[in-house]
PDB file of C-alpha atoms in Angstrom:
ATOM      1  CA  UNK V1455      34.346  -6.073  25.487  1.00 66.00           C
ATOM      2  CA  UNK V1456      32.891  -5.957  21.959  1.00 75.00           C
ATOM      3  CA  UNK V1457      35.245  -8.463  20.359  1.00 82.00           C
ATOM      4  CA  UNK V1458      37.511  -5.926  18.653  1.00 81.00           C
ATOM      5  CA  UNK V1459      41.264  -5.584  19.187  1.00 83.00           C
ATOM      6  CA  UNK V1460      42.303  -2.809  21.582  1.00 81.00           C
ATOM      7  CA  UNK V1461      44.290  -1.186  18.777  1.00 83.00           C
ATOM      8  CA  UNK V1462      41.033  -0.440  16.955  1.00 79.00           C
ATOM      9  CA  UNK V1463      40.219   2.174  19.607  1.00 76.00           C
ATOM     10  CA  UNK V1464      42.973   4.432  18.259  1.00 81.00           C
ATOM     11  CA  UNK V1465      40.950   5.033  15.077  1.00 79.00           C
ATOM     12  CA  UNK V1466      37.927   6.359  16.993  1.00 79.00           C
ATOM     13  CA  UNK V1467      37.110   9.564  18.799  1.00 75.00           C
ATOM     14  CA  UNK V1468      34.469   9.418  21.534  1.00 76.00           C
ATOM     15  CA  UNK V1469      32.034  12.321  21.810  1.00 77.00           C
ATOM     16  CA  UNK V1470      28.601  13.044  23.269  1.00 74.00           C
ATOM     17  CA  UNK V1471      26.276  14.526  20.662  1.00 72.00           C
ATOM     18  CA  UNK V1472      23.023  16.364  21.261  1.00 69.00           C
ATOM     19  CA  UNK V1473      20.362  15.472  18.706  1.00 67.00           C
ATOM     20  CA  UNK V1474      17.627  18.045  18.307  1.00 71.00           C
ATOM     21  CA  UNK V1475      14.172  16.666  17.644  1.00 72.00           C
ATOM     22  CA  UNK V1476      12.561  17.377  14.300  1.00 73.00           C
ATOM     23  CA  UNK V1477       8.810  17.279  13.763  1.00 76.00           C
ATOM     24  CA  UNK V1478       7.709  14.302  11.670  1.00 79.00           C
ATOM     25  CA  UNK V1479       4.366  13.392  10.139  1.00 85.00           C
ATOM     26  CA  UNK V1480       3.432   9.915   8.940  1.00 89.00           C
ATOM     27  CA  UNK V1481       1.411   9.458   5.775  1.00 91.00           C
ATOM     28  CA  UNK V1482      -0.744   7.172   7.895  1.00 92.00           C
ATOM     29  CA  UNK V1483      -0.885   4.855  10.891  1.00 92.00           C
ATOM     30  CA  UNK V1484      -3.392   2.044  11.291  1.00 92.00           C
ATOM     31  CA  UNK V1485      -3.990   1.647  15.028  1.00 90.00           C
ATOM     32  CA  UNK V1486      -5.549  -1.718  15.946  1.00 89.00           C
ATOM     33  CA  UNK V1487      -8.219  -2.061  18.591  1.00 86.00           C
ATOM     34  CA  UNK V1488      -6.841  -5.541  19.412  1.00 86.00           C
ATOM     35  CA  UNK V1489      -3.428  -5.245  21.077  1.00 84.00           C
ATOM     36  CA  UNK V1490      -2.395  -8.586  19.568  1.00 87.00           C
ATOM     37  CA  UNK V1491      -2.602  -7.101  16.082  1.00 92.00           C
ATOM     38  CA  UNK V1492       0.309  -5.001  14.791  1.00 93.00           C
ATOM     39  CA  UNK V1493       0.076  -1.307  14.237  1.00 94.00           C
ATOM     40  CA  UNK V1494       0.946  -0.332  10.679  1.00 95.00           C
ATOM     41  CA  UNK V1495       3.010   2.678   9.668  1.00 94.00           C
ATOM     42  CA  UNK V1496       2.252   3.545   6.040  1.00 94.00           C
ATOM     43  CA  UNK V1497       4.446   5.746   3.864  1.00 95.00           C
ATOM     44  CA  UNK V1498       3.867   6.551   0.204  1.00 95.00           C
ATOM     45  CA  UNK V1499       6.927   7.644  -1.751  1.00 95.00           C
ATOM     46  CA  UNK V1500       6.322   9.282  -5.128  1.00 95.00           C
ATOM     47  CA  UNK V1501       9.587  11.213  -5.568  1.00 95.00           C
ATOM     48  CA  UNK V1502      13.284  10.527  -5.190  1.00 94.00           C
ATOM     49  CA  UNK V1503      14.558  11.162  -1.670  1.00 94.00           C
ATOM     50  CA  UNK V1504      17.980   9.761  -0.740  1.00 95.00           C
ATOM     51  CA  UNK V1505      17.203  10.332   2.966  1.00 94.00           C
ATOM     52  CA  UNK V1506      13.836   8.559   2.861  1.00 96.00           C
ATOM     53  CA  UNK V1507      14.883   5.587   5.015  1.00 97.00           C
ATOM     54  CA  UNK V1508      16.630   7.825   7.551  1.00 94.00           C
ATOM     55  CA  UNK V1509      13.444   9.881   7.947  1.00 92.00           C
ATOM     56  CA  UNK V1510      11.091   6.891   7.984  1.00 95.00           C
ATOM     57  CA  UNK V1511      12.934   4.961  10.669  1.00 95.00           C
ATOM     58  CA  UNK V1512      13.480   8.124  12.722  1.00 92.00           C
ATOM     59  CA  UNK V1513       9.700   8.693  12.591  1.00 92.00           C
ATOM     60  CA  UNK V1514       8.919   5.119  13.582  1.00 94.00           C
ATOM     61  CA  UNK V1515      11.335   4.977  16.489  1.00 93.00           C
ATOM     62  CA  UNK V1516      10.358   8.409  17.736  1.00 91.00           C
ATOM     63  CA  UNK V1517       6.699   7.296  17.684  1.00 90.00           C
ATOM     64  CA  UNK V1518       7.603   4.099  19.577  1.00 93.00           C
ATOM     65  CA  UNK V1519       9.569   6.142  22.117  1.00 91.00           C
ATOM     66  CA  UNK V1520       6.810   8.703  22.664  1.00 88.00           C
ATOM     67  CA  UNK V1521       3.784   6.374  22.644  1.00 90.00           C
ATOM     68  CA  UNK V1522       5.256   3.070  23.915  1.00 92.00           C
ATOM     69  CA  UNK V1523       2.666   0.870  22.186  1.00 91.00           C
ATOM     70  CA  UNK V1524       2.167  -2.614  23.599  1.00 89.00           C
ATOM     71  CA  UNK V1525       1.651  -4.294  20.240  1.00 91.00           C
ATOM     72  CA  UNK V1526       4.145  -5.145  17.518  1.00 93.00           C
ATOM     73  CA  UNK V1527       4.562  -2.839  14.518  1.00 96.00           C
ATOM     74  CA  UNK V1528       5.028  -3.112  10.784  1.00 96.00           C
ATOM     75  CA  UNK V1529       6.029  -0.559   8.179  1.00 96.00           C
ATOM     76  CA  UNK V1530       4.432  -0.649   4.739  1.00 96.00           C
ATOM     77  CA  UNK V1531       6.228   1.455   2.155  1.00 96.00           C
ATOM     78  CA  UNK V1532       4.428   2.158  -1.101  1.00 96.00           C
ATOM     79  CA  UNK V1533       6.863   3.276  -3.800  1.00 96.00           C
ATOM     80  CA  UNK V1534       5.326   4.599  -7.014  1.00 95.00           C
ATOM     81  CA  UNK V1535       8.154   2.812  -8.863  1.00 95.00           C
ATOM     82  CA  UNK V1536      11.120   0.684  -7.813  1.00 94.00           C
ATOM     83  CA  UNK V1537      13.472   3.394  -9.155  1.00 95.00           C
ATOM     84  CA  UNK V1538      12.379   5.698  -6.288  1.00 96.00           C
ATOM     85  CA  UNK V1539      13.792   3.379  -3.636  1.00 95.00           C
ATOM     86  CA  UNK V1540      16.951   4.895  -2.131  1.00 94.00           C
ATOM     87  CA  UNK V1541      20.146   3.133  -3.151  1.00 90.00           C
ATOM     88  CA  UNK V1542      22.135   4.174  -0.056  1.00 88.00           C
ATOM     89  CA  UNK V1543      20.443   1.962   2.536  1.00 92.00           C
ATOM     90  CA  UNK V1544      23.444   0.412   4.335  1.00 94.00           C
ATOM     91  CA  UNK V1545      22.496   1.564   7.884  1.00 94.00           C
ATOM     92  CA  UNK V1546      18.983   0.141   7.454  1.00 96.00           C
ATOM     93  CA  UNK V1547      19.664  -3.245   5.829  1.00 96.00           C
ATOM     94  CA  UNK V1548      18.697  -5.274   8.908  1.00 96.00           C
ATOM     95  CA  UNK V1549      15.374  -3.439   9.175  1.00 97.00           C
ATOM     96  CA  UNK V1550      14.704  -3.714   5.433  1.00 96.00           C
ATOM     97  CA  UNK V1551      15.386  -7.453   5.544  1.00 96.00           C
ATOM     98  CA  UNK V1552      13.094  -8.009   8.518  1.00 96.00           C
ATOM     99  CA  UNK V1553       9.453  -9.095   8.202  1.00 95.00           C
ATOM    100  CA  UNK V1554       8.506  -5.816   9.928  1.00 96.00           C
ATOM    101  CA  UNK V1555       9.157  -3.816   6.758  1.00 97.00           C
ATOM    102  CA  UNK V1556       7.229  -4.462   3.568  1.00 96.00           C
ATOM    103  CA  UNK V1557       7.998  -2.618   0.342  1.00 96.00           C
ATOM    104  CA  UNK V1558       5.403  -2.436  -2.419  1.00 95.00           C
ATOM    105  CA  UNK V1559       6.030  -1.053  -5.921  1.00 95.00           C
ATOM    106  CA  UNK V1560       2.749   0.306  -7.193  1.00 94.00           C
ATOM    107  CA  UNK V1561       3.672   0.128 -10.879  1.00 92.00           C
ATOM    108  CA  UNK V1562       4.359  -3.611 -10.491  1.00 92.00           C
ATOM    109  CA  UNK V1563       1.014  -4.544  -8.942  1.00 87.00           C
ATOM    110  CA  UNK V1564      -0.861  -5.088 -12.188  1.00 77.00           C
ATOM    111  CA  UNK V1565      -4.418  -4.125 -12.993  1.00 60.00           C
ATOM    112  CA  UNK V1566      -7.354  -4.344 -10.574  1.00 50.00           C
ATOM    113  CA  UNK V1567      -8.547  -7.689 -11.989  1.00 46.00           C
ATOM    114  CA  UNK V1568      -5.224  -9.333 -11.095  1.00 47.00           C
ATOM    115  CA  UNK V1569      -5.481  -7.894  -7.587  1.00 49.00           C
ATOM    116  CA  UNK V1570      -9.047  -9.092  -7.071  1.00 50.00           C
ATOM    117  CA  UNK V1571     -10.287  -5.493  -6.755  1.00 46.00           C
ATOM    118  CA  UNK V1572     -13.518  -4.458  -8.425  1.00 42.00           C
TER     119      UNK V1572
END
């Protein structure tokens, strides 16, 4: 049914797993008043955390499950430096490559004049 040979099934064990819910807290969410505008999940990462992406996407999808927003969403991740980005991101590559996830490296932004901030 999924395009794999039947012999592949021998290397798998099927099980039902209960996943307990953990409490999560976003650094911030921008909720639009116009339902055509996306809601923005904002996370600021200033320390090394190999499980950062696992936690972030669990938070986002739990929020979407609990609140069922009508509008699209985007995640904005602010890393203090590029070196803080987790290197083990294989399960999240499709999300990280999508336009719904934007990564910003604060140390690469430049000074306020370059950004047009006064």
